[in-house]
Amino acid sequence: MAEMKSMFREVLPKQGQLSVEDITTMVLCKPKLLPLKSLTLEKLEKMQQAAQDTIRQQEMAEKEQPQISH
């Protein structure tokens, strides 16, 4: 054990960060695909489509009402 102490001398930095060197290896992970449309944009499009459908239904109802009264 005395030989180990004489061979290696511990050096701690007085300033800065202490870092440990390690062998870097490649880490494989699942690719992260970004959606073409954001969720917010999809929600807005659905709301707009629903509003247009409602307007079309109201227009169809208005066209049918005068035909019934005649």
C-alpha positions as a LaTeX table, in Angstrom:
\begin{tabular}{lrrr}
\hline
Residue & $x$ (\AA) & $y$ (\AA) & $z$ (\AA) \\
\hline
Met1 & 0.00 & 0.00 & 0.00 \\
Ala2 & 2.94 & 2.31 & 0.69 \\
Glu3 & 4.13 & 1.82 & $-2.88$ \\
Met4 & 0.73 & 2.94 & $-4.28$ \\
Lys5 & 0.88 & 6.19 & $-2.36$ \\
Ser6 & 4.32 & 6.98 & $-3.69$ \\
Met7 & 3.37 & 6.16 & $-7.31$ \\
Phe8 & 0.22 & 8.26 & $-7.51$ \\
Arg9 & $-0.25$ & 11.72 & $-6.13$ \\
Glu10 & $-3.76$ & 13.03 & $-5.65$ \\
Val11 & $-4.29$ & 16.43 & $-7.22$ \\
Leu12 & $-7.45$ & 18.42 & $-6.53$ \\
Pro13 & $-8.03$ & 21.68 & $-8.36$ \\
Lys14 & $-8.22$ & 24.82 & $-6.23$ \\
Gln15 & $-10.55$ & 26.57 & $-8.71$ \\
Gly16 & $-12.94$ & 25.46 & $-11.42$ \\
Gln17 & $-14.75$ & 22.18 & $-11.82$ \\
Leu18 & $-13.52$ & 18.70 & $-11.20$ \\
Ser19 & $-14.14$ & 16.45 & $-14.18$ \\
Val20 & $-13.76$ & 12.74 & $-14.68$ \\
Glu21 & $-12.59$ & 11.47 & $-18.03$ \\
Asp22 & $-14.48$ & 8.50 & $-19.35$ \\
Ile23 & $-14.61$ & 6.67 & $-22.64$ \\
Thr24 & $-17.48$ & 8.08 & $-24.65$ \\
Thr25 & $-19.66$ & 5.60 & $-26.46$ \\
Met26 & $-22.52$ & 5.98 & $-28.88$ \\
Val27 & $-25.95$ & 5.67 & $-27.33$ \\
Leu28 & $-28.77$ & 4.69 & $-29.65$ \\
Cys29 & $-32.23$ & 6.01 & $-28.94$ \\
Lys30 & $-35.53$ & 6.26 & $-30.76$ \\
Pro31 & $-35.66$ & 9.07 & $-33.30$ \\
Lys32 & $-37.85$ & 11.94 & $-32.25$ \\
Leu33 & $-40.09$ & 12.90 & $-35.14$ \\
Leu34 & $-41.68$ & 16.31 & $-35.08$ \\
Pro35 & $-45.28$ & 16.51 & $-36.27$ \\
Leu36 & $-45.89$ & 18.46 & $-39.47$ \\
Lys37 & $-48.73$ & 20.29 & $-37.76$ \\
Ser38 & $-48.74$ & 21.32 & $-34.14$ \\
Leu39 & $-51.52$ & 20.15 & $-31.86$ \\
Thr40 & $-52.72$ & 23.74 & $-31.48$ \\
Leu41 & $-52.98$ & 24.17 & $-35.25$ \\
Glu42 & $-54.93$ & 20.91 & $-35.55$ \\
Lys43 & $-57.34$ & 22.04 & $-32.81$ \\
Leu44 & $-57.85$ & 25.39 & $-34.55$ \\
Glu45 & $-58.54$ & 23.65 & $-37.87$ \\
Lys46 & $-61.08$ & 21.33 & $-36.20$ \\
Met47 & $-62.80$ & 24.31 & $-34.56$ \\
Gln48 & $-62.90$ & 26.17 & $-37.87$ \\
Gln49 & $-64.29$ & 23.12 & $-39.67$ \\
Ala50 & $-66.95$ & 22.67 & $-36.97$ \\
Ala51 & $-67.94$ & 26.34 & $-37.27$ \\
Gln52 & $-68.22$ & 26.06 & $-41.07$ \\
Asp53 & $-70.35$ & 22.91 & $-40.72$ \\
Thr54 & $-72.66$ & 24.70 & $-38.29$ \\
Ile55 & $-73.03$ & 27.65 & $-40.68$ \\
Arg56 & $-73.81$ & 25.29 & $-43.58$ \\
Gln57 & $-76.45$ & 23.50 & $-41.48$ \\
Gln58 & $-78.05$ & 26.83 & $-40.54$ \\
Glu59 & $-78.09$ & 27.95 & $-44.18$ \\
Met60 & $-79.68$ & 24.65 & $-45.24$ \\
Ala61 & $-82.31$ & 25.02 & $-42.48$ \\
Glu62 & $-83.09$ & 28.59 & $-43.63$ \\
Lys63 & $-83.49$ & 27.45 & $-47.25$ \\
Glu64 & $-85.84$ & 24.64 & $-46.22$ \\
Gln65 & $-88.09$ & 26.84 & $-44.04$ \\
Pro66 & $-89.44$ & 29.12 & $-46.85$ \\
Gln67 & $-90.15$ & 26.03 & $-49.01$ \\
Ile68 & $-92.25$ & 24.49 & $-46.22$ \\
Ser69 & $-94.32$ & 27.66 & $-45.64$ \\
His70 & $-95.25$ & 28.05 & $-49.35$ \\
\hline
\end{tabular}
